[in-house]
Amino acid sequence: MDRPRLMLKARARRSTAHAQAWPAAKLKTKSRALVSPLLLLNNNIKTIYIFSHSSYSTVVGASAKDVVLSFKEWFGLKPRSSAVLDRVFQILSTHDDEDSASRFAADQALSELGIRLTESFALQVLNYGKKTKDVLSCLKFFDWAGRQPHFHHTRATFHAIFKLLHCAKLTPLMVDFLENYKKDRYYHQVRFNDTLVMGYALAGKPDIALHLFGKMRFQGMDLDDYAYHVLLNALVEQGCFDAVAVVSKQISMRGFENDVTRTIMLKCLCKQKKIDEAVEYFQQLVSGRECVSGFMIGIVVDALCKNSRFEQAGKLLEDFKDRDDVVKLEKAYDVWLRNLVRAGRLDLALEFLKSKNSLEGYVPEVFRFNFLVSRLLKENRLMEVFDLFMDMKEGQISPDGVTMNTVLCFFCKAGMVDVAIELYKSRSEFGLSPNGIVYNYLINSLCGDGSTDEAYEVLKNSIDQGLFPGKKTLSILADALCRDGKFEQMKDLVIFALERNIMLRDVTYDKFISALCKANKVEVGYLIHSELSRMNKVASENTYIQLIHGFNKSNRADIAARLLVEMEENGHKPTRALHRAVIRCLCNMETPAKQFLQLLNMQLSHQETNFQIYNFFIDGAGHVKRPDLARAVYELMQRSGLVPQLGSNILMLQSYLKSGRISDALTFFNHLRLKEKNGIPRKLYNTLIVGLCKAMKANLAWGFMREMRHNGMYPSMECYEELIKLLCSTKNYDMVVGVMNHLEGHGRQVTSFIGNTLLLHALKTRDLYEAWIRLRGMLVNEQSKISLLGQLIGVFSGCIKVSQDIEGLQKMIEQCFPLDTYTYNILLRRLSVSEIDHACELFNRMRRKGYEPDQWTFDILKCGLYNCLRTDEAERRLEEMF
């Protein structure tokens, strides 16, 4: 891949060592070659997980180990001085200031390092601690260094520690530090008052700093040039512009004015958003042949960018790129690069970086790379991210903790979770401390890869480090554990989240509790539910349903009933089916009547009196064949002042019929007949007729159907269907014909259910057709639907021979009633006995017309094929079925 390389100048300096470093360079090139094609291929797929684990393994295979090895080599790359600094911070972080023995041991260990303690080294340590954000260790080092013979803190070291505390936003600690410094003034060999003024100025206490400064002047003392500029800069940062003017005048009067002064005053104008004045002031400095630094240019560039004047800022940089009187132009480049990235102009930032590197050898500091890489990674620009990593690696730019964390996030996002996890497992080798984002990426990627056990271990490691994954990540892991049936781990995860008031997604709790109920662990699910309720977390309706069904299954109706009431208290509306399930379980307990009525009273006490709750309990009692309980509810409803409506009467009648109490059902019906001034409603008649049919009382049902007709009402088609089904099952075919005549006489259409029932019985016996002929006769030329149905009965019973093809037979059936899957099954059954080829043709036509075969369809076809010794085809049909 021919593209600009970073660090061209540095590489030229290393050219003599290139031959010796060839194997390492080959490995770097190999890692770029391994990963780049995969990213290029998969960048076209707009997805987070660029390619799956399996596809990556297929393409790369064992080469993933080379990628891991290559990045491990880079992670282990550190400046020579960092080994000493690492050792210093390791010693400082292990001792306790409160324990004198531990403190003495740390002092001894630091002394044994043989460090040559100078201002330069002290600043190096404090700067290293600032980068690693280890403020406490820096304070310990500062204290230790101040106690060493032949070393005294300077203004620079004090300024460094103050800046460190200020950047860490530890103002209270900084003020305490200054107060202690006042008490130990004899201990330090630096300008005492200067140090206090600098300290309070940096601590964000300009009023105290100015007060001390005024006190010094009153006593005839003054600040030196260094302290003056620290105070001036702090006043600008705090926005004390009036004081800035006074202090800058003092600096000028004392002859301390220099490039630093002019830089701070330029910043002052920018802070006041006087951008045009700042630009004019800057141009005056340039035209006055003052030495211009990159810091100055950077301040103007930053101000212009913050005001969306990018074109002007870019032109300013171009104007100074070839001038010899500009010092540290790289600082201005850093500012420009940062603002481009912050504004989302990533293409321009990448182009600028490549251009300045190839032409001027510009290489940003590692944290600038980190900022750019993070934004690119956020936008899924994985090719550019990888190229930057390779450029940093090949340019021998030592990665910091942020870089290493970003690398792990990159491999997770690219779908190369195996590489990421190998680097994560080796973190102790190069001192990597994964941050919360890395843990989130690793857990999410491992869950997506199906490695839930490994994801759970990563979670435990993150908790040990005091880092808690986000709500989304925990929910993803919980879903994965639940999916894989790892209930113990899932339970620990949920309890961990609840103990820290981390609420997972509602759907996660729902899935977990549902899975526990299905796995017969309903008690554990109820424990989780109780803990959520204690935290005022209202469970979803589905959670309640799963728990109730789970306790019903384990015959714990008392808890199921309690959950039903709780469900309603929390605003959910239990369905009739749910009430029915709980009542069925209650009636299997001891003293069912007491349990039943107790639940009813609890329900009534939590809501206003209405028909629905009474109807639910009448219906539930009827389904468990307890008409006595249904009657008790019916009467309780009347005593509460409610007049039973049609729905309640129907449910009460059904409860008698379902339990076989026919005489009670008829008595109740007759009682309603006497009460109803306008006569019995049609729906009540239909309910009685259907119930009598299901109770095998055909004559009574037929009598009430004729009574309905006499009263000017038409029975529902369900009445006809149930009665014909009953009569056919008892082989009372004469009465079947009578009912069909009754149906025809009232102009009713034959339904699919009735037609299918008659054709099915015609396949079994000729008695139906003989009864049809005997009671109706057969007019060959008659084309009414009932007459055609009689002919079909003759065809299916084998009494009438027809020469019609399958399609003709289908059309004949369609003239009588609508076809459905059941009709096709009957046709298949008739054809499979002797015409299996026609049966297979009918099966294919059935599917083409959109009818979905059911279990009976395949059974009919399979038996027909086996009977014709066509076993291979039968096996194929079986495979198709499953």
PDB file of N, CA, C and O in Angstrom, residues 653-703:
ATOM      1  N   LEU A 653     -75.241 -19.699  32.797  1.00  0.00           N
ATOM      2  CA  LEU A 653     -75.827 -20.826  32.070  1.00  0.00           C
ATOM      3  C   LEU A 653     -74.734 -21.790  31.600  1.00  0.00           C
ATOM      4  O   LEU A 653     -74.879 -23.019  31.718  1.00  0.00           O
ATOM      5  N   GLN A 654     -73.629 -21.245  31.093  1.00  0.00           N
ATOM      6  CA  GLN A 654     -72.518 -22.095  30.635  1.00  0.00           C
ATOM      7  C   GLN A 654     -71.920 -22.903  31.781  1.00  0.00           C
ATOM      8  O   GLN A 654     -71.518 -24.055  31.585  1.00  0.00           O
ATOM      9  N   SER A 655     -71.852 -22.317  32.974  1.00  0.00           N
ATOM     10  CA  SER A 655     -71.269 -23.042  34.110  1.00  0.00           C
ATOM     11  C   SER A 655     -72.097 -24.273  34.453  1.00  0.00           C
ATOM     12  O   SER A 655     -71.548 -25.321  34.810  1.00  0.00           O
ATOM     13  N   TYR A 656     -73.418 -24.176  34.344  1.00  0.00           N
ATOM     14  CA  TYR A 656     -74.268 -25.348  34.573  1.00  0.00           C
ATOM     15  C   TYR A 656     -74.050 -26.396  33.488  1.00  0.00           C
ATOM     16  O   TYR A 656     -73.920 -27.599  33.764  1.00  0.00           O
ATOM     17  N   LEU A 657     -74.013 -25.932  32.236  1.00  0.00           N
ATOM     18  CA  LEU A 657     -73.900 -26.860  31.109  1.00  0.00           C
ATOM     19  C   LEU A 657     -72.551 -27.571  31.093  1.00  0.00           C
ATOM     20  O   LEU A 657     -72.479 -28.780  30.840  1.00  0.00           O
ATOM     21  N   LYS A 658     -71.462 -26.847  31.366  1.00  0.00           N
ATOM     22  CA  LYS A 658     -70.130 -27.457  31.350  1.00  0.00           C
ATOM     23  C   LYS A 658     -69.962 -28.513  32.418  1.00  0.00           C
ATOM     24  O   LYS A 658     -69.198 -29.472  32.251  1.00  0.00           O
ATOM     25  N   SER A 659     -70.650 -28.355  33.543  1.00  0.00           N
ATOM     26  CA  SER A 659     -70.535 -29.326  34.635  1.00  0.00           C
ATOM     27  C   SER A 659     -71.549 -30.460  34.521  1.00  0.00           C
ATOM     28  O   SER A 659     -71.630 -31.317  35.408  1.00  0.00           O
ATOM     29  N   GLY A 660     -72.345 -30.468  33.424  1.00  0.00           N
ATOM     30  CA  GLY A 660     -73.314 -31.550  33.214  1.00  0.00           C
ATOM     31  C   GLY A 660     -74.582 -31.396  34.030  1.00  0.00           C
ATOM     32  O   GLY A 660     -75.382 -32.345  34.096  1.00  0.00           O
ATOM     33  N   ARG A 661     -74.781 -30.242  34.639  1.00  0.00           N
ATOM     34  CA  ARG A 661     -75.996 -30.014  35.439  1.00  0.00           C
ATOM     35  C   ARG A 661     -77.090 -29.497  34.502  1.00  0.00           C
ATOM     36  O   ARG A 661     -77.484 -28.323  34.532  1.00  0.00           O
ATOM     37  N   ILE A 662     -77.628 -30.395  33.660  1.00  0.00           N
ATOM     38  CA  ILE A 662     -78.566 -30.003  32.617  1.00  0.00           C
ATOM     39  C   ILE A 662     -79.876 -29.506  33.218  1.00  0.00           C
ATOM     40  O   ILE A 662     -80.446 -28.502  32.780  1.00  0.00           O
ATOM     41  N   SER A 663     -80.358 -30.212  34.216  1.00  0.00           N
ATOM     42  CA  SER A 663     -81.642 -29.815  34.822  1.00  0.00           C
ATOM     43  C   SER A 663     -81.529 -28.427  35.450  1.00  0.00           C
ATOM     44  O   SER A 663     -82.435 -27.596  35.324  1.00  0.00           O
ATOM     45  N   ASP A 664     -80.409 -28.159  36.127  1.00  0.00           N
ATOM     46  CA  ASP A 664     -80.201 -26.825  36.706  1.00  0.00           C
ATOM     47  C   ASP A 664     -80.100 -25.769  35.619  1.00  0.00           C
ATOM     48  O   ASP A 664     -80.588 -24.634  35.784  1.00  0.00           O
ATOM     49  N   ALA A 665     -79.470 -26.136  34.494  1.00  0.00           N
ATOM     50  CA  ALA A 665     -79.355 -25.200  33.381  1.00  0.00           C
ATOM     51  C   ALA A 665     -80.732 -24.866  32.826  1.00  0.00           C
ATOM     52  O   ALA A 665     -81.050 -23.697  32.558  1.00  0.00           O
ATOM     53  N   LEU A 666     -81.581 -25.896  32.656  1.00  0.00           N
ATOM     54  CA  LEU A 666     -82.936 -25.669  32.137  1.00  0.00           C
ATOM     55  C   LEU A 666     -83.775 -24.870  33.128  1.00  0.00           C
ATOM     56  O   LEU A 666     -84.553 -23.991  32.734  1.00  0.00           O
ATOM     57  N   THR A 667     -83.603 -25.155  34.418  1.00  0.00           N
ATOM     58  CA  THR A 667     -84.335 -24.406  35.445  1.00  0.00           C
ATOM     59  C   THR A 667     -83.939 -22.932  35.409  1.00  0.00           C
ATOM     60  O   THR A 667     -84.794 -22.038  35.473  1.00  0.00           O
ATOM     61  N   PHE A 668     -82.638 -22.679  35.312  1.00  0.00           N
ATOM     62  CA  PHE A 668     -82.139 -21.299  35.261  1.00  0.00           C
ATOM     63  C   PHE A 668     -82.654 -20.601  34.006  1.00  0.00           C
ATOM     64  O   PHE A 668     -83.072 -19.435  34.051  1.00  0.00           O
ATOM     65  N   PHE A 669     -82.668 -21.346  32.870  1.00  0.00           N
ATOM     66  CA  PHE A 669     -83.141 -20.780  31.613  1.00  0.00           C
ATOM     67  C   PHE A 669     -84.628 -20.422  31.709  1.00  0.00           C
ATOM     68  O   PHE A 669     -85.048 -19.339  31.275  1.00  0.00           O
ATOM     69  N   ASN A 670     -85.394 -21.314  32.270  1.00  0.00           N
ATOM     70  CA  ASN A 670     -86.835 -21.063  32.413  1.00  0.00           C
ATOM     71  C   ASN A 670     -87.099 -19.906  33.374  1.00  0.00           C
ATOM     72  O   ASN A 670     -88.048 -19.134  33.186  1.00  0.00           O
ATOM     73  N   HIS A 671     -86.243 -19.791  34.414  1.00  0.00           N
ATOM     74  CA  HIS A 671     -86.383 -18.672  35.353  1.00  0.00           C
ATOM     75  C   HIS A 671     -86.155 -17.346  34.623  1.00  0.00           C
ATOM     76  O   HIS A 671     -86.900 -16.369  34.851  1.00  0.00           O
ATOM     77  N   LEU A 672     -85.155 -17.339  33.747  1.00  0.00           N
ATOM     78  CA  LEU A 672     -84.896 -16.129  32.965  1.00  0.00           C
ATOM     79  C   LEU A 672     -86.033 -15.873  31.981  1.00  0.00           C
ATOM     80  O   LEU A 672     -86.391 -14.715  31.717  1.00  0.00           O
ATOM     81  N   ARG A 673     -86.628 -16.967  31.449  1.00  0.00           N
ATOM     82  CA  ARG A 673     -87.735 -16.824  30.506  1.00  0.00           C
ATOM     83  C   ARG A 673     -88.915 -16.100  31.158  1.00  0.00           C
ATOM     84  O   ARG A 673     -89.580 -15.271  30.534  1.00  0.00           O
ATOM     85  N   LEU A 674     -89.142 -16.424  32.443  1.00  0.00           N
ATOM     86  CA  LEU A 674     -90.253 -15.803  33.174  1.00  0.00           C
ATOM     87  C   LEU A 674     -89.937 -14.339  33.498  1.00  0.00           C
ATOM     88  O   LEU A 674     -90.833 -13.487  33.519  1.00  0.00           O
ATOM     89  N   LYS A 675     -88.621 -14.026  33.761  1.00  0.00           N
ATOM     90  CA  LYS A 675     -88.238 -12.669  34.152  1.00  0.00           C
ATOM     91  C   LYS A 675     -88.205 -11.713  32.971  1.00  0.00           C
ATOM     92  O   LYS A 675     -88.510 -10.525  33.113  1.00  0.00           O
ATOM     93  N   GLU A 676     -87.762 -12.231  31.804  1.00  0.00           N
ATOM     94  CA  GLU A 676     -87.586 -11.360  30.650  1.00  0.00           C
ATOM     95  C   GLU A 676     -88.938 -10.999  30.034  1.00  0.00           C
ATOM     96  O   GLU A 676     -89.670 -11.868  29.549  1.00  0.00           O
ATOM     97  N   LYS A 677     -89.264  -9.738  30.077  1.00  0.00           N
ATOM     98  CA  LYS A 677     -90.557  -9.287  29.528  1.00  0.00           C
ATOM     99  C   LYS A 677     -90.544  -9.335  28.011  1.00  0.00           C
ATOM    100  O   LYS A 677     -91.580  -9.580  27.391  1.00  0.00           O
ATOM    101  N   ASN A 678     -89.383  -9.109  27.414  1.00  0.00           N
ATOM    102  CA  ASN A 678     -89.292  -9.093  25.945  1.00  0.00           C
ATOM    103  C   ASN A 678     -88.853 -10.424  25.365  1.00  0.00           C
ATOM    104  O   ASN A 678     -88.474 -10.504  24.205  1.00  0.00           O
ATOM    105  N   GLY A 679     -88.874 -11.476  26.191  1.00  0.00           N
ATOM    106  CA  GLY A 679     -88.484 -12.789  25.717  1.00  0.00           C
ATOM    107  C   GLY A 679     -86.985 -13.036  25.884  1.00  0.00           C
ATOM    108  O   GLY A 679     -86.196 -12.129  26.122  1.00  0.00           O
ATOM    109  N   ILE A 680     -86.622 -14.301  25.749  1.00  0.00           N
ATOM    110  CA  ILE A 680     -85.226 -14.691  25.887  1.00  0.00           C
ATOM    111  C   ILE A 680     -84.410 -14.155  24.710  1.00  0.00           C
ATOM    112  O   ILE A 680     -84.801 -14.339  23.556  1.00  0.00           O
ATOM    113  N   PRO A 681     -83.243 -13.511  24.965  1.00  0.00           N
ATOM    114  CA  PRO A 681     -82.407 -13.024  23.858  1.00  0.00           C
ATOM    115  C   PRO A 681     -81.847 -14.184  23.020  1.00  0.00           C
ATOM    116  O   PRO A 681     -81.662 -15.299  23.502  1.00  0.00           O
ATOM    117  N   ARG A 682     -81.590 -13.896  21.762  1.00  0.00           N
ATOM    118  CA  ARG A 682     -81.084 -14.903  20.824  1.00  0.00           C
ATOM    119  C   ARG A 682     -79.770 -15.514  21.310  1.00  0.00           C
ATOM    120  O   ARG A 682     -79.553 -16.721  21.199  1.00  0.00           O
ATOM    121  N   LYS A 683     -78.844 -14.681  21.862  1.00  0.00           N
ATOM    122  CA  LYS A 683     -77.543 -15.188  22.320  1.00  0.00           C
ATOM    123  C   LYS A 683     -77.706 -16.208  23.435  1.00  0.00           C
ATOM    124  O   LYS A 683     -76.925 -17.167  23.524  1.00  0.00           O
ATOM    125  N   LEU A 684     -78.715 -16.024  24.294  1.00  0.00           N
ATOM    126  CA  LEU A 684     -78.929 -16.976  25.386  1.00  0.00           C
ATOM    127  C   LEU A 684     -79.423 -18.309  24.838  1.00  0.00           C
ATOM    128  O   LEU A 684     -79.009 -19.383  25.299  1.00  0.00           O
ATOM    129  N   TYR A 685     -80.311 -18.257  23.810  1.00  0.00           N
ATOM    130  CA  TYR A 685     -80.751 -19.483  23.145  1.00  0.00           C
ATOM    131  C   TYR A 685     -79.540 -20.216  22.543  1.00  0.00           C
ATOM    132  O   TYR A 685     -79.384 -21.435  22.700  1.00  0.00           O
ATOM    133  N   ASN A 686     -78.725 -19.464  21.810  1.00  0.00           N
ATOM    134  CA  ASN A 686     -77.560 -20.078  21.151  1.00  0.00           C
ATOM    135  C   ASN A 686     -76.630 -20.741  22.170  1.00  0.00           C
ATOM    136  O   ASN A 686     -76.120 -21.840  21.942  1.00  0.00           O
ATOM    137  N   THR A 687     -76.415 -20.055  23.319  1.00  0.00           N
ATOM    138  CA  THR A 687     -75.556 -20.616  24.366  1.00  0.00           C
ATOM    139  C   THR A 687     -76.128 -21.935  24.875  1.00  0.00           C
ATOM    140  O   THR A 687     -75.389 -22.917  25.061  1.00  0.00           O
ATOM    141  N   LEU A 688     -77.440 -21.972  25.102  1.00  0.00           N
ATOM    142  CA  LEU A 688     -78.087 -23.192  25.609  1.00  0.00           C
ATOM    143  C   LEU A 688     -77.982 -24.326  24.594  1.00  0.00           C
ATOM    144  O   LEU A 688     -77.631 -25.462  24.945  1.00  0.00           O
ATOM    145  N   ILE A 689     -78.235 -24.025  23.313  1.00  0.00           N
ATOM    146  CA  ILE A 689     -78.211 -25.064  22.275  1.00  0.00           C
ATOM    147  C   ILE A 689     -76.806 -25.645  22.116  1.00  0.00           C
ATOM    148  O   ILE A 689     -76.624 -26.876  22.077  1.00  0.00           O
ATOM    149  N   VAL A 690     -75.793 -24.772  22.025  1.00  0.00           N
ATOM    150  CA  VAL A 690     -74.406 -25.244  21.886  1.00  0.00           C
ATOM    151  C   VAL A 690     -74.007 -26.073  23.104  1.00  0.00           C
ATOM    152  O   VAL A 690     -73.385 -27.139  22.982  1.00  0.00           O
ATOM    153  N   GLY A 691     -74.370 -25.625  24.295  1.00  0.00           N
ATOM    154  CA  GLY A 691     -74.048 -26.359  25.516  1.00  0.00           C
ATOM    155  C   GLY A 691     -74.716 -27.715  25.561  1.00  0.00           C
ATOM    156  O   GLY A 691     -74.104 -28.709  25.989  1.00  0.00           O
ATOM    157  N   LEU A 692     -75.976 -27.796  25.119  1.00  0.00           N
ATOM    158  CA  LEU A 692     -76.695 -29.084  25.094  1.00  0.00           C
ATOM    159  C   LEU A 692     -76.054 -30.052  24.101  1.00  0.00           C
ATOM    160  O   LEU A 692     -75.951 -31.251  24.362  1.00  0.00           O
ATOM    161  N   CYS A 693     -75.599 -29.509  22.961  1.00  0.00           N
ATOM    162  CA  CYS A 693     -74.915 -30.361  21.976  1.00  0.00           C
ATOM    163  C   CYS A 693     -73.639 -30.945  22.564  1.00  0.00           C
ATOM    164  O   CYS A 693     -73.342 -32.136  22.391  1.00  0.00           O
ATOM    165  N   LYS A 694     -72.859 -30.086  23.260  1.00  0.00           N
ATOM    166  CA  LYS A 694     -71.613 -30.571  23.849  1.00  0.00           C
ATOM    167  C   LYS A 694     -71.873 -31.546  24.988  1.00  0.00           C
ATOM    168  O   LYS A 694     -71.013 -32.374  25.309  1.00  0.00           O
ATOM    169  N   ALA A 695     -73.094 -31.461  25.575  1.00  0.00           N
ATOM    170  CA  ALA A 695     -73.474 -32.397  26.635  1.00  0.00           C
ATOM    171  C   ALA A 695     -74.175 -33.630  26.072  1.00  0.00           C
ATOM    172  O   ALA A 695     -74.752 -34.418  26.841  1.00  0.00           O
ATOM    173  N   MET A 696     -74.146 -33.781  24.722  1.00  0.00           N
ATOM    174  CA  MET A 696     -74.708 -34.951  24.030  1.00  0.00           C
ATOM    175  C   MET A 696     -76.236 -35.021  24.171  1.00  0.00           C
ATOM    176  O   MET A 696     -76.832 -36.108  24.161  1.00  0.00           O
ATOM    177  N   LYS A 697     -76.918 -33.892  24.237  1.00  0.00           N
ATOM    178  CA  LYS A 697     -78.384 -33.832  24.341  1.00  0.00           C
ATOM    179  C   LYS A 697     -78.941 -33.286  23.026  1.00  0.00           C
ATOM    180  O   LYS A 697     -79.448 -32.164  22.947  1.00  0.00           O
ATOM    181  N   ALA A 698     -78.881 -34.112  21.997  1.00  0.00           N
ATOM    182  CA  ALA A 698     -79.244 -33.671  20.655  1.00  0.00           C
ATOM    183  C   ALA A 698     -80.725 -33.334  20.550  1.00  0.00           C
ATOM    184  O   ALA A 698     -81.110 -32.335  19.939  1.00  0.00           O
ATOM    185  N   ASN A 699     -81.594 -34.162  21.134  1.00  0.00           N
ATOM    186  CA  ASN A 699     -83.036 -33.939  21.011  1.00  0.00           C
ATOM    187  C   ASN A 699     -83.452 -32.629  21.680  1.00  0.00           C
ATOM    188  O   ASN A 699     -84.265 -31.875  21.138  1.00  0.00           O
ATOM    189  N   LEU A 700     -82.880 -32.365  22.862  1.00  0.00           N
ATOM    190  CA  LEU A 700     -83.204 -31.119  23.545  1.00  0.00           C
ATOM    191  C   LEU A 700     -82.712 -29.919  22.727  1.00  0.00           C
ATOM    192  O   LEU A 700     -83.419 -28.911  22.597  1.00  0.00           O
ATOM    193  N   ALA A 701     -81.512 -30.033  22.176  1.00  0.00           N
ATOM    194  CA  ALA A 701     -80.967 -28.945  21.372  1.00  0.00           C
ATOM    195  C   ALA A 701     -81.836 -28.687  20.141  1.00  0.00           C
ATOM    196  O   ALA A 701     -82.141 -27.535  19.815  1.00  0.00           O
ATOM    197  N   TRP A 702     -82.235 -29.764  19.483  1.00  0.00           N
ATOM    198  CA  TRP A 702     -83.055 -29.620  18.279  1.00  0.00           C
ATOM    199  C   TRP A 702     -84.410 -29.003  18.623  1.00  0.00           C
ATOM    200  O   TRP A 702     -84.939 -28.164  17.887  1.00  0.00           O
ATOM    201  N   GLY A 703     -84.937 -29.369  19.784  1.00  0.00           N
ATOM    202  CA  GLY A 703     -86.214 -28.802  20.228  1.00  0.00           C
ATOM    203  C   GLY A 703     -86.106 -27.295  20.454  1.00  0.00           C
ATOM    204  O   GLY A 703     -87.002 -26.535  20.055  1.00  0.00           O
TER     205      GLY A 703
END
